Coordinates of C-alpha atoms in Angstrom, one line a residue:
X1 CA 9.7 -39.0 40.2
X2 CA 6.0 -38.9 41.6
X3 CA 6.3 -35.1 41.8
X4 CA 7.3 -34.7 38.2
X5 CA 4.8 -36.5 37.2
X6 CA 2.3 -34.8 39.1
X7 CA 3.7 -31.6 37.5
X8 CA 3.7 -32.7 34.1
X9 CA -0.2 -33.9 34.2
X10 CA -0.8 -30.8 36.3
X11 CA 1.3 -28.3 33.5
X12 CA -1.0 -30.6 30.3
X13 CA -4.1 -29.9 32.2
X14 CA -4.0 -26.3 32.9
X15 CA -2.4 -26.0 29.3
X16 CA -5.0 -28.1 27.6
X17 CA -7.3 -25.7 29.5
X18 CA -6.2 -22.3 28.9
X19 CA -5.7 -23.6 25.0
X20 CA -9.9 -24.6 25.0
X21 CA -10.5 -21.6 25.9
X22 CA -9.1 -19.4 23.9
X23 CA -10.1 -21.8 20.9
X24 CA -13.5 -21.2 21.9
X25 CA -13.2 -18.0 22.4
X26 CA -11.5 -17.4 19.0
X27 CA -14.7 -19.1 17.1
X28 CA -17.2 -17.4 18.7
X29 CA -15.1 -14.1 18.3
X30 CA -13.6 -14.5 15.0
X31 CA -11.3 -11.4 13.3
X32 CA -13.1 -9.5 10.7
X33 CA -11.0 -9.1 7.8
X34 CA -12.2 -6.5 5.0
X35 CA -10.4 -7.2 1.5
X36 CA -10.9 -4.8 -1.2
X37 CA -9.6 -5.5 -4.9
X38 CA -9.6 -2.3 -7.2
X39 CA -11.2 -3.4 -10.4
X40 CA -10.2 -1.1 -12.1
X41 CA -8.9 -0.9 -16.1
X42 CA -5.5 -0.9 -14.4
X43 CA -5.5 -4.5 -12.9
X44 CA -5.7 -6.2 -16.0
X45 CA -2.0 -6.8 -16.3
X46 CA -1.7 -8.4 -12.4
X47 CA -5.9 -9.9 -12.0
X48 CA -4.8 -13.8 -12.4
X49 CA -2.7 -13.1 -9.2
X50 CA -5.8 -12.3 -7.5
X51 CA -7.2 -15.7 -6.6
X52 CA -3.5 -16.9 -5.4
X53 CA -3.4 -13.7 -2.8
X54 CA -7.3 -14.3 -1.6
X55 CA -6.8 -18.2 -1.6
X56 CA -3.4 -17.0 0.9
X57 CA -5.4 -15.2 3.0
X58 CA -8.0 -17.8 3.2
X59 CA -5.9 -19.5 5.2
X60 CA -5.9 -17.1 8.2
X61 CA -7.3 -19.1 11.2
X62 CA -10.4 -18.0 13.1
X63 CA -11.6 -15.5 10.4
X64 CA -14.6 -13.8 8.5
X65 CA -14.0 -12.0 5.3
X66 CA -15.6 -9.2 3.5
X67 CA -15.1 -8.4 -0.1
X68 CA -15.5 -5.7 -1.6
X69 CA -14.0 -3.6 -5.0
X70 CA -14.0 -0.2 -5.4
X71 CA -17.5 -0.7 -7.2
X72 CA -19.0 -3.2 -5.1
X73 CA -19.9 -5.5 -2.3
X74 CA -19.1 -8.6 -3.3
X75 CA -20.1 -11.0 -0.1
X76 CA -20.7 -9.6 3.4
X77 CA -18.7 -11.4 6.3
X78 CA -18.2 -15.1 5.8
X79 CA -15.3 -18.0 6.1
X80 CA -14.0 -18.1 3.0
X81 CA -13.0 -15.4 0.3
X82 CA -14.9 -15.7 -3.1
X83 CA -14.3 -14.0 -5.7
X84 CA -16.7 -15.1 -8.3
X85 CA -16.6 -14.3 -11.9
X86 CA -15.6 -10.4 -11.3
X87 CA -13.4 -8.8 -14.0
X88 CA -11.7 -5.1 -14.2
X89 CA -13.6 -2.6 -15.7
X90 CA -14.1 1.2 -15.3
X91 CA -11.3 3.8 -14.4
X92 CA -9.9 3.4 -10.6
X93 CA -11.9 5.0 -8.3
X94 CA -10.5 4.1 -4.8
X95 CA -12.0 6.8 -2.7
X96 CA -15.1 4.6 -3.1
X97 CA -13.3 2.0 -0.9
X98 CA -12.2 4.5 2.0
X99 CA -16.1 5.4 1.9
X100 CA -18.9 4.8 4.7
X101 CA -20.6 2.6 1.8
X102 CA -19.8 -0.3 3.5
X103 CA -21.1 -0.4 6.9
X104 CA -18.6 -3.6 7.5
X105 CA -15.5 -1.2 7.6
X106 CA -16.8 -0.4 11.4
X107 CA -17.1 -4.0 12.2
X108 CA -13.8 -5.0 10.5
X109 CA -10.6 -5.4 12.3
X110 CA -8.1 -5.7 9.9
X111 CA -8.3 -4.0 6.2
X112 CA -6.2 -5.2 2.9
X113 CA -6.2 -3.7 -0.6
X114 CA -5.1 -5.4 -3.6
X115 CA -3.8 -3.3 -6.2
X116 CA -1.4 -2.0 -8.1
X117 CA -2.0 1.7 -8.0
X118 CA 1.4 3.9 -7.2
X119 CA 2.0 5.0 -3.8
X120 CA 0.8 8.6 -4.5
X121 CA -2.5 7.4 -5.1
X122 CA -2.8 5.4 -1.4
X123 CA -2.3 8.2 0.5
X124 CA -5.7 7.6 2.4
X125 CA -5.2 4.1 3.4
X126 CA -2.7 4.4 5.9
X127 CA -4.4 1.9 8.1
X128 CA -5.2 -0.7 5.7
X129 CA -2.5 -3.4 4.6
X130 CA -1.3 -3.0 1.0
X131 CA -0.9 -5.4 -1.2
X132 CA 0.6 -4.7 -4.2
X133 CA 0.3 -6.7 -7.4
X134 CA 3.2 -6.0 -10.4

């Protein structure tokens, strides 16, 4: 029975260890997340679904955001998504988005676009993870 318990407080030690480290490491090293909404005419229909999908994301542990549209640079990496009072205008334009505008797309590890543009027109962002709004 001694043994076990040695074991057991050994096993929570090294756990509780390993776990502080990479808890550390993870908020000293957070992911960069870019997240580009087209705001584009188009997006009128599906735009109140925006602050549900950015408000899910939100959630994403150890994370900095980006925002961006297809016009704009909304904020530049911080902890929480806001969206601000941005509404859809102008035609869609998302070759801006794919563009070395934004000198975050280097820094970011993980890319999402919100839209609802057809999957003809999202030929170019075969690394970024769609979401599509209907």
């Amino acid at each position: 029975m001694k043994q076990f318990v040695l074991w057991l407080v050994l096993v929570i030690v090294i756990f509780g260890a390993v776990y502080g480290t990479y808890h550390v490491y993870l908020t000293r090293h957070p992911r960069k997340i870019i997240v580009a909404i087209d705001s584009s005419y188009a997006m009128q229909p599906v735009w109140p679904k925006i602050s549900d999908v950015l408000n899910e994301l939100n959630q994403k542990p150890y994370a900095q955001f980006c925002l961006i549209t297809d016009k704009t640079k909304i904020h530049s990496w911080q902890s929480k998504l806001t969206i601000d009072r941005i509404m859809p205008y102008a035609p869609r334009n998302l070759a801006n988005v794919n563009s070395e505008k934004y000198p975050e797309m280097n820094e970011a590890t993980q890319k999402y676009l919100l839209t609802n543009a057809t999957k003809n027109e999202l030929t170019s962002f075969s690394h970024w993870q769609i979401i599509s709004l209907k």
